[in-house]
Amino acid sequence: MEMFDLSVIWALIIGFGVIMYVMMDGFDLGLGILYPFAPDEASRDVMMNSVAPVWDGNETWLVLGGAGLLGAFPLVYSVFLPALYIGVFLMLAGLIFRGIAFEFRFKSQRNRRWWNRAFCWGSSVAAFAQGAVVGSYIQGFAVKDFVYVGGALDWLTPFTILTGLGLMTGYALLGATWLILKSEGYVQEWAYRITPALLAAVLVVFAVISLWTPFVDPLVWARWFDHIQLIWVLPALALTCAVWLWTAVRRRSEGQPFIATLGIFIFTYLGLVASKWPVIVPPNYTIWDAASAPESQLFLLIGMLFVIPIVLAYTTWSYWVFRGKVKVGEGYH
């Protein structure tokens, strides 16, 4: 008997990478979603400058999670990629447009409005695609012997459209609270004004998704309703963070709204994990069914033990270096 279950360890590593990506990249995608509604062009400069030094480092977690998934659970790719080709392509295309806009918006005065649109559209498409992919995971896939047998558009259903729009709303809330933390003056005041409305929209959408999900997946119904479980603590903690966010905005706190929003995401994410564990390819395949050979998992794990601390150190250092407020009229970092 193995002392450590490598499949469980890898599931935890990939799960950690996913939530780190959502928290790190979510707020700059949210700023892109909010971009058209900003008060003026100077405030858009502030929004972009607030994430310009860190946005590309944030996406490291997406690469880490994807590479870890391929190495540790290769059979997942035999299902996910055929099932989600279009959704994943839209996500990557959106991220590319968003990334290009960071560089070219400040260099092109004549076509700046088009790079504004690229930043907004790219962020919106990437966020929607990510939410739709999550919805596809919740509703499950048509799988036979680890081969996807469904259609190319099975990932796009009313439920996944709702999860896509829900994640867009959540990212917008994360972006607004990040802007509260990083800006000042009329830009910060605008972020304060829109945050309560965004929070209300997030709570409504998340409530509908939460009520709908048990009817989409019988496993979720069993986890939540067969008998009273500690799993109900997670939505209670998410709602507690929502109340904390509301009161922090009313008190005009600067750092607490962002932390409270991260809490909403963390506890919602943990609720999803608790609902599906240990299934990795719904509806029936577990992490042990999809795992690669233990030797492969161990070899990759040794490398990951070096990579993760380096990424954490780089991320921490970059946020420390670029701490503080971003002022109107301040140049590109």
mmCIF file of C-alpha atoms in Angstrom:
data_model
loop_
_atom_site.group_PDB
_atom_site.id
_atom_site.type_symbol
_atom_site.label_atom_id
_atom_site.label_comp_id
_atom_site.label_asym_id
_atom_site.label_seq_id
_atom_site.Cartn_x
_atom_site.Cartn_y
_atom_site.Cartn_z
ATOM 1 C CA MET A 1 0.000 0.000 0.000
ATOM 2 C CA GLU A 2 1.334 3.412 -0.919
ATOM 3 C CA MET A 3 1.963 5.817 1.923
ATOM 4 C CA PHE A 4 0.717 8.715 -0.225
ATOM 5 C CA ASP A 5 -2.019 8.601 -2.837
ATOM 6 C CA LEU A 6 -0.379 10.423 -5.747
ATOM 7 C CA SER A 7 -3.706 10.896 -7.538
ATOM 8 C CA VAL A 8 -5.132 12.753 -4.542
ATOM 9 C CA ILE A 9 -1.976 14.855 -4.236
ATOM 10 C CA TRP A 10 -2.174 15.787 -7.920
ATOM 11 C CA ALA A 11 -5.881 16.569 -7.656
ATOM 12 C CA LEU A 12 -5.068 18.968 -4.810
ATOM 13 C CA ILE A 13 -2.234 20.583 -6.811
ATOM 14 C CA ILE A 14 -4.433 21.095 -9.880
ATOM 15 C CA GLY A 15 -7.303 22.341 -7.735
ATOM 16 C CA PHE A 16 -4.934 24.818 -6.092
ATOM 17 C CA GLY A 17 -3.719 25.986 -9.514
ATOM 18 C CA VAL A 18 -7.293 26.517 -10.709
ATOM 19 C CA ILE A 19 -8.395 28.625 -7.749
ATOM 20 C CA MET A 20 -5.160 30.626 -7.877
ATOM 21 C CA TYR A 21 -5.825 31.383 -11.541
ATOM 22 C CA VAL A 22 -9.423 32.395 -10.834
ATOM 23 C CA MET A 23 -8.352 34.754 -8.046
ATOM 24 C CA MET A 24 -5.294 36.151 -9.824
ATOM 25 C CA ASP A 25 -6.604 36.539 -13.372
ATOM 26 C CA GLY A 26 -10.244 37.046 -12.441
ATOM 27 C CA PHE A 27 -9.912 40.669 -11.400
ATOM 28 C CA ASP A 28 -8.119 41.798 -14.577
ATOM 29 C CA LEU A 29 -10.682 39.973 -16.722
ATOM 30 C CA GLY A 30 -13.287 41.750 -14.604
ATOM 31 C CA LEU A 31 -11.711 45.122 -15.339
ATOM 32 C CA GLY A 32 -11.960 44.333 -19.047
ATOM 33 C CA ILE A 33 -15.657 43.511 -18.663
ATOM 34 C CA LEU A 34 -16.200 46.837 -16.864
ATOM 35 C CA TYR A 35 -14.114 48.791 -19.375
ATOM 36 C CA PRO A 36 -16.963 50.236 -21.511
ATOM 37 C CA PHE A 37 -18.714 51.559 -18.413
ATOM 38 C CA ALA A 38 -15.737 53.488 -17.001
ATOM 39 C CA PRO A 39 -16.311 57.243 -16.493
ATOM 40 C CA ASP A 40 -13.714 58.369 -19.048
ATOM 41 C CA GLU A 41 -10.505 57.486 -20.864
ATOM 42 C CA ALA A 42 -8.312 58.564 -17.943
ATOM 43 C CA SER A 43 -10.091 56.099 -15.666
ATOM 44 C CA ARG A 44 -9.533 53.375 -18.268
ATOM 45 C CA ASP A 45 -5.831 54.201 -18.106
ATOM 46 C CA VAL A 46 -5.957 53.690 -14.339
ATOM 47 C CA MET A 47 -7.793 50.377 -14.732
ATOM 48 C CA MET A 48 -5.248 49.012 -17.192
ATOM 49 C CA ASN A 49 -2.238 50.392 -15.308
ATOM 50 C CA SER A 50 -3.430 48.720 -12.110
ATOM 51 C CA VAL A 51 -2.955 45.259 -13.635
ATOM 52 C CA ALA A 52 -0.327 45.898 -16.321
ATOM 53 C CA PRO A 53 2.630 44.739 -14.167
ATOM 54 C CA VAL A 54 0.989 41.477 -13.022
ATOM 55 C CA TRP A 55 -1.522 40.232 -15.592
ATOM 56 C CA ASP A 56 0.859 37.971 -17.520
ATOM 57 C CA GLY A 57 2.235 36.447 -14.316
ATOM 58 C CA ASN A 58 -1.331 35.731 -13.204
ATOM 59 C CA GLU A 59 -1.830 33.461 -16.201
ATOM 60 C CA THR A 60 1.078 31.264 -15.083
ATOM 61 C CA TRP A 61 -1.424 29.413 -12.907
ATOM 62 C CA LEU A 62 -3.514 28.509 -15.953
ATOM 63 C CA VAL A 63 -0.461 27.001 -17.639
ATOM 64 C CA LEU A 64 0.549 25.185 -14.461
ATOM 65 C CA GLY A 65 -2.914 23.706 -13.959
ATOM 66 C CA GLY A 66 -3.262 22.667 -17.600
ATOM 67 C CA ALA A 67 0.191 21.062 -17.758
ATOM 68 C CA GLY A 68 -0.390 19.261 -14.462
ATOM 69 C CA LEU A 69 -3.731 17.939 -15.677
ATOM 70 C CA LEU A 70 -2.175 16.591 -18.872
ATOM 71 C CA GLY A 71 0.676 14.902 -17.015
ATOM 72 C CA ALA A 72 -1.222 13.494 -14.039
ATOM 73 C CA PHE A 73 -4.622 12.739 -15.593
ATOM 74 C CA PRO A 74 -4.043 12.313 -19.347
ATOM 75 C CA LEU A 75 -7.296 10.453 -19.927
ATOM 76 C CA VAL A 76 -9.173 13.615 -18.962
ATOM 77 C CA TYR A 77 -7.889 15.216 -22.154
ATOM 78 C CA SER A 78 -9.380 12.428 -24.272
ATOM 79 C CA VAL A 79 -12.781 13.658 -23.096
ATOM 80 C CA PHE A 80 -12.386 17.358 -22.320
ATOM 81 C CA LEU A 81 -10.720 18.493 -25.530
ATOM 82 C CA PRO A 82 -13.175 16.892 -28.002
ATOM 83 C CA ALA A 83 -16.082 18.007 -25.815
ATOM 84 C CA LEU A 84 -14.824 21.559 -25.278
ATOM 85 C CA TYR A 85 -12.803 22.397 -28.404
ATOM 86 C CA ILE A 86 -14.921 25.430 -29.259
ATOM 87 C CA GLY A 87 -15.176 26.696 -25.681
ATOM 88 C CA VAL A 88 -11.444 26.341 -25.045
ATOM 89 C CA PHE A 89 -10.644 27.987 -28.396
ATOM 90 C CA LEU A 90 -12.866 30.959 -27.514
ATOM 91 C CA MET A 91 -11.195 31.257 -24.120
ATOM 92 C CA LEU A 92 -7.680 31.233 -25.598
ATOM 93 C CA ALA A 93 -8.650 33.648 -28.387
ATOM 94 C CA GLY A 94 -10.121 36.022 -25.809
ATOM 95 C CA LEU A 95 -6.970 35.853 -23.689
ATOM 96 C CA ILE A 96 -4.823 36.556 -26.763
ATOM 97 C CA PHE A 97 -6.860 39.618 -27.753
ATOM 98 C CA ARG A 98 -6.800 40.839 -24.156
ATOM 99 C CA GLY A 99 -3.026 40.387 -23.942
ATOM 100 C CA ILE A 100 -2.340 42.174 -27.236
ATOM 101 C CA ALA A 101 -4.531 45.085 -26.146
ATOM 102 C CA PHE A 102 -2.330 45.630 -23.084
ATOM 103 C CA GLU A 103 0.660 46.377 -25.276
ATOM 104 C CA PHE A 104 -0.871 48.171 -28.248
ATOM 105 C CA ARG A 105 -3.401 50.413 -26.515
ATOM 106 C CA PHE A 106 -0.688 52.679 -25.111
ATOM 107 C CA LYS A 107 1.249 52.751 -28.373
ATOM 108 C CA SER A 108 -1.610 53.556 -30.745
ATOM 109 C CA GLN A 109 -3.341 56.883 -30.220
ATOM 110 C CA ARG A 110 -5.306 56.877 -33.470
ATOM 111 C CA ASN A 111 -6.764 53.376 -33.005
ATOM 112 C CA ARG A 112 -6.989 53.363 -29.229
ATOM 113 C CA ARG A 113 -10.752 52.820 -29.260
ATOM 114 C CA TRP A 114 -10.254 49.553 -31.148
ATOM 115 C CA TRP A 115 -7.746 48.326 -28.578
ATOM 116 C CA ASN A 116 -10.219 49.316 -25.858
ATOM 117 C CA ARG A 117 -12.747 47.074 -27.578
ATOM 118 C CA ALA A 118 -10.207 44.286 -27.949
ATOM 119 C CA PHE A 119 -9.499 44.472 -24.214
ATOM 120 C CA CYS A 120 -13.204 44.423 -23.373
ATOM 121 C CA TRP A 121 -14.285 41.775 -25.885
ATOM 122 C CA GLY A 122 -11.301 39.561 -25.178
ATOM 123 C CA SER A 123 -11.903 39.692 -21.430
ATOM 124 C CA SER A 124 -15.647 39.104 -21.814
ATOM 125 C CA VAL A 125 -15.299 36.162 -24.214
ATOM 126 C CA ALA A 126 -12.584 34.522 -22.085
ATOM 127 C CA ALA A 127 -14.642 34.917 -18.898
ATOM 128 C CA PHE A 128 -17.831 33.605 -20.522
ATOM 129 C CA ALA A 129 -16.001 30.623 -22.021
ATOM 130 C CA GLN A 130 -14.465 29.747 -18.659
ATOM 131 C CA GLY A 131 -17.867 29.861 -16.996
ATOM 132 C CA ALA A 132 -19.422 27.750 -19.745
ATOM 133 C CA VAL A 133 -16.656 25.166 -19.367
ATOM 134 C CA VAL A 134 -17.369 24.985 -15.626
ATOM 135 C CA GLY A 135 -21.056 24.529 -16.410
ATOM 136 C CA SER A 136 -20.198 21.723 -18.839
ATOM 137 C CA TYR A 137 -18.196 20.009 -16.126
ATOM 138 C CA ILE A 138 -21.164 20.256 -13.744
ATOM 139 C CA GLN A 139 -23.682 18.849 -16.210
ATOM 140 C CA GLY A 140 -21.362 16.054 -17.372
ATOM 141 C CA PHE A 141 -20.265 14.590 -20.696
ATOM 142 C CA ALA A 142 -21.435 11.834 -23.013
ATOM 143 C CA VAL A 143 -18.583 9.368 -22.469
ATOM 144 C CA LYS A 144 -18.053 5.714 -23.347
ATOM 145 C CA ASP A 145 -14.796 4.004 -22.342
ATOM 146 C CA PHE A 146 -13.141 7.399 -21.870
ATOM 147 C CA VAL A 147 -14.070 8.462 -25.394
ATOM 148 C CA TYR A 148 -16.311 11.471 -25.918
ATOM 149 C CA VAL A 149 -19.340 10.468 -28.004
ATOM 150 C CA GLY A 150 -21.312 13.714 -27.846
ATOM 151 C CA GLY A 151 -21.598 16.617 -30.261
ATOM 152 C CA ALA A 152 -19.385 19.670 -30.772
ATOM 153 C CA LEU A 153 -21.976 22.020 -29.258
ATOM 154 C CA ASP A 154 -23.153 19.891 -26.342
ATOM 155 C CA TRP A 155 -21.201 22.230 -24.063
ATOM 156 C CA LEU A 156 -23.523 25.117 -24.963
ATOM 157 C CA THR A 157 -26.820 24.708 -23.111
ATOM 158 C CA PRO A 158 -29.084 27.070 -21.166
ATOM 159 C CA PHE A 159 -27.327 25.947 -17.972
ATOM 160 C CA THR A 160 -23.803 26.604 -19.301
ATOM 161 C CA ILE A 161 -24.881 29.966 -20.727
ATOM 162 C CA LEU A 162 -26.049 30.898 -17.224
ATOM 163 C CA THR A 163 -22.776 29.734 -15.641
ATOM 164 C CA GLY A 164 -20.862 31.708 -18.284
ATOM 165 C CA LEU A 165 -22.796 34.877 -17.527
ATOM 166 C CA GLY A 166 -22.477 34.163 -13.803
ATOM 167 C CA LEU A 167 -18.690 33.990 -13.970
ATOM 168 C CA MET A 168 -18.604 37.197 -16.023
ATOM 169 C CA THR A 169 -20.612 38.914 -13.292
ATOM 170 C CA GLY A 170 -18.375 37.472 -10.584
ATOM 171 C CA TYR A 171 -15.216 38.594 -12.364
ATOM 172 C CA ALA A 172 -16.711 42.071 -12.807
ATOM 173 C CA LEU A 173 -17.316 42.210 -9.040
ATOM 174 C CA LEU A 174 -13.734 41.092 -8.425
ATOM 175 C CA GLY A 175 -12.501 43.782 -10.832
ATOM 176 C CA ALA A 176 -14.550 46.503 -9.126
ATOM 177 C CA THR A 177 -13.229 45.630 -5.669
ATOM 178 C CA TRP A 178 -9.667 45.467 -7.030
ATOM 179 C CA LEU A 179 -10.182 48.971 -8.416
ATOM 180 C CA ILE A 180 -11.356 50.134 -4.987
ATOM 181 C CA LEU A 181 -8.078 48.860 -3.586
ATOM 182 C CA LYS A 182 -5.810 50.291 -6.283
ATOM 183 C CA SER A 183 -7.400 53.617 -7.263
ATOM 184 C CA GLU A 184 -8.392 56.876 -5.611
ATOM 185 C CA GLY A 185 -10.579 59.908 -6.217
ATOM 186 C CA TYR A 186 -13.456 59.757 -8.679
ATOM 187 C CA VAL A 187 -12.288 56.416 -10.130
ATOM 188 C CA GLN A 188 -12.459 54.770 -6.717
ATOM 189 C CA GLU A 189 -15.816 56.435 -6.041
ATOM 190 C CA TRP A 190 -17.194 54.963 -9.284
ATOM 191 C CA ALA A 191 -15.987 51.508 -8.204
ATOM 192 C CA TYR A 192 -17.691 51.952 -4.830
ATOM 193 C CA ARG A 193 -20.973 52.871 -6.585
ATOM 194 C CA ILE A 194 -21.095 49.862 -8.915
ATOM 195 C CA THR A 195 -19.987 47.224 -6.390
ATOM 196 C CA PRO A 196 -23.334 46.793 -4.529
ATOM 197 C CA ALA A 197 -25.216 46.297 -7.812
ATOM 198 C CA LEU A 198 -22.643 43.781 -8.993
ATOM 199 C CA LEU A 199 -22.829 41.945 -5.675
ATOM 200 C CA ALA A 200 -26.619 41.737 -5.931
ATOM 201 C CA ALA A 201 -26.339 40.383 -9.489
ATOM 202 C CA VAL A 202 -23.759 37.789 -8.389
ATOM 203 C CA LEU A 203 -25.951 36.600 -5.524
ATOM 204 C CA VAL A 204 -28.986 36.254 -7.800
ATOM 205 C CA VAL A 205 -27.112 34.347 -10.503
ATOM 206 C CA PHE A 206 -25.272 32.122 -8.020
ATOM 207 C CA ALA A 207 -28.561 31.356 -6.251
ATOM 208 C CA VAL A 208 -30.207 30.291 -9.523
ATOM 209 C CA ILE A 209 -27.185 28.149 -10.448
ATOM 210 C CA SER A 210 -27.149 26.564 -6.981
ATOM 211 C CA LEU A 211 -30.851 25.691 -7.218
ATOM 212 C CA TRP A 212 -30.489 24.396 -10.785
ATOM 213 C CA THR A 213 -27.332 22.304 -10.268
ATOM 214 C CA PRO A 214 -28.888 19.458 -8.199
ATOM 215 C CA PHE A 215 -31.382 18.862 -11.012
ATOM 216 C CA VAL A 216 -28.553 18.722 -13.564
ATOM 217 C CA ASP A 217 -26.441 16.165 -11.691
ATOM 218 C CA PRO A 218 -27.927 13.464 -9.389
ATOM 219 C CA LEU A 219 -24.582 13.194 -7.551
ATOM 220 C CA VAL A 220 -24.885 16.818 -6.438
ATOM 221 C CA TRP A 221 -28.447 16.193 -5.280
ATOM 222 C CA ALA A 222 -27.248 13.243 -3.192
ATOM 223 C CA ARG A 223 -24.361 15.205 -1.701
ATOM 224 C CA TRP A 224 -26.538 18.132 -0.646
ATOM 225 C CA PHE A 225 -29.942 16.677 0.191
ATOM 226 C CA ASP A 226 -29.759 12.978 1.111
ATOM 227 C CA HIS A 227 -28.922 13.907 4.690
ATOM 228 C CA ILE A 228 -27.593 16.884 6.579
ATOM 229 C CA GLN A 229 -23.878 17.354 5.942
ATOM 230 C CA LEU A 230 -21.114 19.787 6.790
ATOM 231 C CA ILE A 231 -21.079 20.721 3.085
ATOM 232 C CA TRP A 232 -23.748 23.326 3.907
ATOM 233 C CA VAL A 233 -21.099 25.262 5.825
ATOM 234 C CA LEU A 234 -19.507 26.338 2.513
ATOM 235 C CA PRO A 235 -22.458 28.337 1.074
ATOM 236 C CA ALA A 236 -23.004 29.790 4.549
ATOM 237 C CA LEU A 237 -19.410 31.037 4.558
ATOM 238 C CA ALA A 238 -19.833 32.432 1.031
ATOM 239 C CA LEU A 239 -22.924 34.364 2.155
ATOM 240 C CA THR A 240 -21.010 35.596 5.195
ATOM 241 C CA CYS A 241 -18.345 36.987 2.867
ATOM 242 C CA ALA A 242 -21.082 38.657 0.790
ATOM 243 C CA VAL A 243 -22.435 40.402 3.913
ATOM 244 C CA TRP A 244 -18.882 41.388 4.838
ATOM 245 C CA LEU A 245 -18.383 42.856 1.369
ATOM 246 C CA TRP A 246 -21.620 44.843 1.577
ATOM 247 C CA THR A 247 -20.781 46.344 4.958
ATOM 248 C CA ALA A 248 -17.155 47.025 3.973
ATOM 249 C CA VAL A 249 -18.306 49.029 0.939
ATOM 250 C CA ARG A 250 -20.751 51.016 3.049
ATOM 251 C CA ARG A 251 -17.906 51.844 5.465
ATOM 252 C CA ARG A 252 -15.720 52.829 2.493
ATOM 253 C CA SER A 253 -13.064 50.295 3.425
ATOM 254 C CA GLU A 254 -10.416 49.912 0.712
ATOM 255 C CA GLY A 255 -8.885 46.474 1.210
ATOM 256 C CA GLN A 256 -11.707 44.482 2.780
ATOM 257 C CA PRO A 257 -14.069 44.457 -0.246
ATOM 258 C CA PHE A 258 -11.455 42.705 -2.383
ATOM 259 C CA ILE A 259 -10.632 40.148 0.325
ATOM 260 C CA ALA A 260 -14.339 39.467 0.920
ATOM 261 C CA THR A 261 -14.895 38.916 -2.803
ATOM 262 C CA LEU A 262 -12.004 36.450 -2.882
ATOM 263 C CA GLY A 263 -13.731 34.677 -0.003
ATOM 264 C CA ILE A 264 -16.947 34.377 -2.030
ATOM 265 C CA PHE A 265 -15.014 32.763 -4.878
ATOM 266 C CA ILE A 266 -13.032 30.435 -2.612
ATOM 267 C CA PHE A 267 -16.038 29.046 -0.747
ATOM 268 C CA THR A 268 -18.122 28.736 -3.913
ATOM 269 C CA TYR A 269 -15.254 26.849 -5.538
ATOM 270 C CA LEU A 270 -14.870 24.562 -2.524
ATOM 271 C CA GLY A 271 -18.604 23.909 -2.660
ATOM 272 C CA LEU A 272 -18.270 22.794 -6.286
ATOM 273 C CA VAL A 273 -15.321 20.530 -5.429
ATOM 274 C CA ALA A 274 -17.169 19.005 -2.466
ATOM 275 C CA SER A 275 -20.195 18.403 -4.672
ATOM 276 C CA LYS A 276 -18.284 16.438 -7.315
ATOM 277 C CA TRP A 277 -15.360 14.809 -5.469
ATOM 278 C CA PRO A 278 -13.753 12.478 -6.486
ATOM 279 C CA VAL A 279 -15.335 12.591 -9.968
ATOM 280 C CA ILE A 280 -13.049 14.285 -12.509
ATOM 281 C CA VAL A 281 -14.932 13.383 -15.726
ATOM 282 C CA PRO A 282 -18.643 13.531 -14.955
ATOM 283 C CA PRO A 283 -20.791 11.658 -14.561
ATOM 284 C CA ASN A 284 -18.865 8.548 -13.526
ATOM 285 C CA TYR A 285 -15.065 8.670 -13.877
ATOM 286 C CA THR A 286 -12.970 9.408 -10.790
ATOM 287 C CA ILE A 287 -9.449 10.746 -10.404
ATOM 288 C CA TRP A 288 -8.157 7.182 -10.033
ATOM 289 C CA ASP A 289 -9.824 6.126 -13.293
ATOM 290 C CA ALA A 290 -8.135 8.975 -15.183
ATOM 291 C CA ALA A 291 -4.714 8.874 -13.510
ATOM 292 C CA SER A 292 -1.444 8.244 -15.311
ATOM 293 C CA ALA A 293 1.073 5.662 -14.070
ATOM 294 C CA PRO A 294 2.333 6.295 -10.511
ATOM 295 C CA GLU A 295 5.886 6.555 -11.849
ATOM 296 C CA SER A 296 4.852 9.390 -14.167
ATOM 297 C CA GLN A 297 2.968 11.171 -11.419
ATOM 298 C CA LEU A 298 5.936 10.905 -9.049
ATOM 299 C CA PHE A 299 8.410 12.160 -11.651
ATOM 300 C CA LEU A 300 6.245 15.206 -12.439
ATOM 301 C CA LEU A 301 5.558 15.823 -8.757
ATOM 302 C CA ILE A 302 9.266 16.215 -8.025
ATOM 303 C CA GLY A 303 9.494 18.958 -10.658
ATOM 304 C CA MET A 304 6.321 20.627 -9.428
ATOM 305 C CA LEU A 305 7.725 20.836 -5.900
ATOM 306 C CA PHE A 306 10.357 23.212 -7.306
ATOM 307 C CA VAL A 307 8.077 25.121 -9.699
ATOM 308 C CA ILE A 308 5.232 26.035 -7.323
ATOM 309 C CA PRO A 309 7.421 27.795 -4.696
ATOM 310 C CA ILE A 310 9.159 29.750 -7.482
ATOM 311 C CA VAL A 311 5.811 30.863 -8.958
ATOM 312 C CA LEU A 312 4.517 31.810 -5.504
ATOM 313 C CA ALA A 313 7.683 33.769 -4.755
ATOM 314 C CA TYR A 314 7.576 35.579 -8.104
ATOM 315 C CA THR A 315 3.898 36.409 -7.672
ATOM 316 C CA THR A 316 4.384 37.698 -4.130
ATOM 317 C CA TRP A 317 7.399 39.800 -5.143
ATOM 318 C CA SER A 318 5.673 41.371 -8.155
ATOM 319 C CA TYR A 319 2.634 42.385 -6.117
ATOM 320 C CA TRP A 320 4.893 43.797 -3.397
ATOM 321 C CA VAL A 321 6.950 45.826 -5.865
ATOM 322 C CA PHE A 322 3.868 47.300 -7.528
ATOM 323 C CA ARG A 323 1.879 47.854 -4.340
ATOM 324 C CA GLY A 324 0.115 51.126 -3.676
ATOM 325 C CA LYS A 325 -2.309 53.329 -5.561
ATOM 326 C CA VAL A 326 -2.394 53.954 -9.302
ATOM 327 C CA LYS A 327 -3.084 57.621 -9.944
ATOM 328 C CA VAL A 328 -4.808 59.327 -12.858
ATOM 329 C CA GLY A 329 -2.212 60.441 -15.371
ATOM 330 C CA GLU A 330 0.374 57.947 -14.156
ATOM 331 C CA GLY A 331 2.290 56.262 -16.982
ATOM 332 C CA TYR A 332 2.397 52.648 -17.993
ATOM 333 C CA HIS A 333 4.403 50.554 -15.506
#
